[in-house]
């Protein structure tokens, strides 16, 4: 069994002049070396080869389709930028296939869309070969795109461990629960924003300026013949009502104006009328 030497550290007691402290001590230890994981090595190499093959196919497809589209536009940069969409479409779909590799239902839509994008890519490469009088080269380039997609599908199937029916249902239920929580959170945020806007609008409507504002100098008019203000201090609403009644005022509006002047400027008509009835 192969081993390797590793340097490690540990705390050991060390005493100087009768005082003991913990200090760091380095030491070496022989640890066994695990055998090479050839399965992982082969898988890593295969994935690297697929990625390299995919990059070559992208460059080939973009170059061919870009040259084809450049015949219809005056700016070649625009044509080559548009050409990247043919390869980007089925490559993005492959990414979604990877994300949904444990869900046989959700993986079908990106897989179908990926095949559609791949068919468009292969057709465009073949048309370019036909336009430049080299249909065989066009067909070969299209086969390369199909081969890259096929290799990716094989790698994906190898990585996606199949789930039994019950486990698949359990995963679907848990995914649905988490998805519901995320959806409810988004809905709550939307409702909160809507309620905030509604509250702000209602507050703005309640605080609109009065079309006929009263001037601060507009004070309630004291009925003619009302008694003078008391010199001992402010009166209560009840005392002001009684004073107005004793002075011969019977009109509730006149009594209210007098109370607002001598007792409480915010006195309500209901309060004054209640005192009038009880007087």
mmCIF file of N, CA and C in Angstrom, residues 55-70 79-80 83-84 87 121 125 128:
data_model
loop_
_atom_site.group_PDB
_atom_site.id
_atom_site.type_symbol
_atom_site.label_atom_id
_atom_site.label_comp_id
_atom_site.label_asym_id
_atom_site.label_seq_id
_atom_site.Cartn_x
_atom_site.Cartn_y
_atom_site.Cartn_z
ATOM 1 N N UNK A 55 -17.252 22.975 -28.529
ATOM 2 C CA UNK A 55 -16.689 24.279 -28.884
ATOM 3 C C UNK A 55 -16.327 24.339 -30.367
ATOM 4 N N UNK A 56 -15.748 23.248 -30.894
ATOM 5 C CA UNK A 56 -15.386 23.217 -32.316
ATOM 6 C C UNK A 56 -16.630 23.323 -33.190
ATOM 7 N N UNK A 57 -17.686 22.602 -32.794
ATOM 8 C CA UNK A 57 -18.923 22.631 -33.577
ATOM 9 C C UNK A 57 -19.539 24.028 -33.563
ATOM 10 N N UNK A 58 -19.484 24.703 -32.426
ATOM 11 C CA UNK A 58 -20.043 26.049 -32.339
ATOM 12 C C UNK A 58 -19.307 26.993 -33.289
ATOM 13 N N UNK A 59 -17.979 26.899 -33.284
ATOM 14 C CA UNK A 59 -17.188 27.758 -34.174
ATOM 15 C C UNK A 59 -17.511 27.462 -35.637
ATOM 16 N N UNK A 60 -17.597 26.163 -35.978
ATOM 17 C CA UNK A 60 -17.891 25.783 -37.372
ATOM 18 C C UNK A 60 -19.278 26.268 -37.791
ATOM 19 N N UNK A 61 -20.272 26.020 -36.961
ATOM 20 C CA UNK A 61 -21.633 26.421 -37.320
ATOM 21 C C UNK A 61 -21.745 27.938 -37.437
ATOM 22 N N UNK A 62 -21.168 28.649 -36.471
ATOM 23 C CA UNK A 62 -21.257 30.112 -36.508
ATOM 24 C C UNK A 62 -20.574 30.670 -37.752
ATOM 25 N N UNK A 63 -19.422 30.092 -38.115
ATOM 26 C CA UNK A 63 -18.720 30.569 -39.306
ATOM 27 C C UNK A 63 -19.521 30.307 -40.574
ATOM 28 N N UNK A 64 -20.071 29.110 -40.671
ATOM 29 C CA UNK A 64 -20.822 28.756 -41.886
ATOM 30 C C UNK A 64 -22.100 29.573 -42.005
ATOM 31 N N UNK A 65 -22.877 29.612 -40.925
ATOM 32 C CA UNK A 65 -24.150 30.327 -40.990
ATOM 33 C C UNK A 65 -23.914 31.829 -41.094
ATOM 34 N N UNK A 66 -22.864 32.330 -40.421
ATOM 35 C CA UNK A 66 -22.551 33.752 -40.542
ATOM 36 C C UNK A 66 -22.210 34.137 -41.964
ATOM 37 N N UNK A 67 -21.434 33.291 -42.666
ATOM 38 C CA UNK A 67 -21.102 33.573 -44.068
ATOM 39 C C UNK A 67 -22.350 33.529 -44.942
ATOM 40 N N UNK A 68 -23.289 32.624 -44.599
ATOM 41 C CA UNK A 68 -24.535 32.550 -45.363
ATOM 42 C C UNK A 68 -25.379 33.801 -45.166
ATOM 43 N N UNK A 69 -25.511 34.244 -43.920
ATOM 44 C CA UNK A 69 -26.340 35.423 -43.645
ATOM 45 C C UNK A 69 -25.685 36.708 -44.122
ATOM 46 N N UNK A 70 -24.352 36.720 -44.165
ATOM 47 C CA UNK A 70 -23.652 37.931 -44.603
ATOM 48 C C UNK A 70 -23.964 38.280 -46.061
ATOM 49 N N UNK A 79 -24.436 39.733 -39.254
ATOM 50 C CA UNK A 79 -24.732 38.378 -39.725
ATOM 51 C C UNK A 79 -24.127 37.334 -38.791
ATOM 52 N N UNK A 80 -22.875 37.536 -38.379
ATOM 53 C CA UNK A 80 -22.239 36.547 -37.506
ATOM 54 C C UNK A 80 -22.840 36.574 -36.100
ATOM 55 N N UNK A 83 -25.864 34.584 -36.348
ATOM 56 C CA UNK A 83 -25.550 33.165 -36.549
ATOM 57 C C UNK A 83 -25.323 32.451 -35.229
ATOM 58 N N UNK A 84 -24.840 33.181 -34.222
ATOM 59 C CA UNK A 84 -24.623 32.530 -32.924
ATOM 60 C C UNK A 84 -25.926 32.043 -32.300
ATOM 61 N N UNK A 87 -26.687 28.106 -32.797
ATOM 62 C CA UNK A 87 -26.030 27.177 -31.881
ATOM 63 C C UNK A 87 -26.424 27.449 -30.433
ATOM 64 N N UNK A 121 -30.189 24.572 -37.088
ATOM 65 C CA UNK A 121 -28.745 24.761 -37.235
ATOM 66 C C UNK A 121 -28.183 23.874 -38.341
ATOM 67 N N UNK A 125 -26.498 25.023 -42.025
ATOM 68 C CA UNK A 125 -25.151 24.617 -42.443
ATOM 69 C C UNK A 125 -25.205 23.921 -43.799
ATOM 70 N N UNK A 128 -25.737 26.487 -46.515
ATOM 71 C CA UNK A 128 -24.497 27.210 -46.810
ATOM 72 C C UNK A 128 -23.598 26.378 -47.713
#
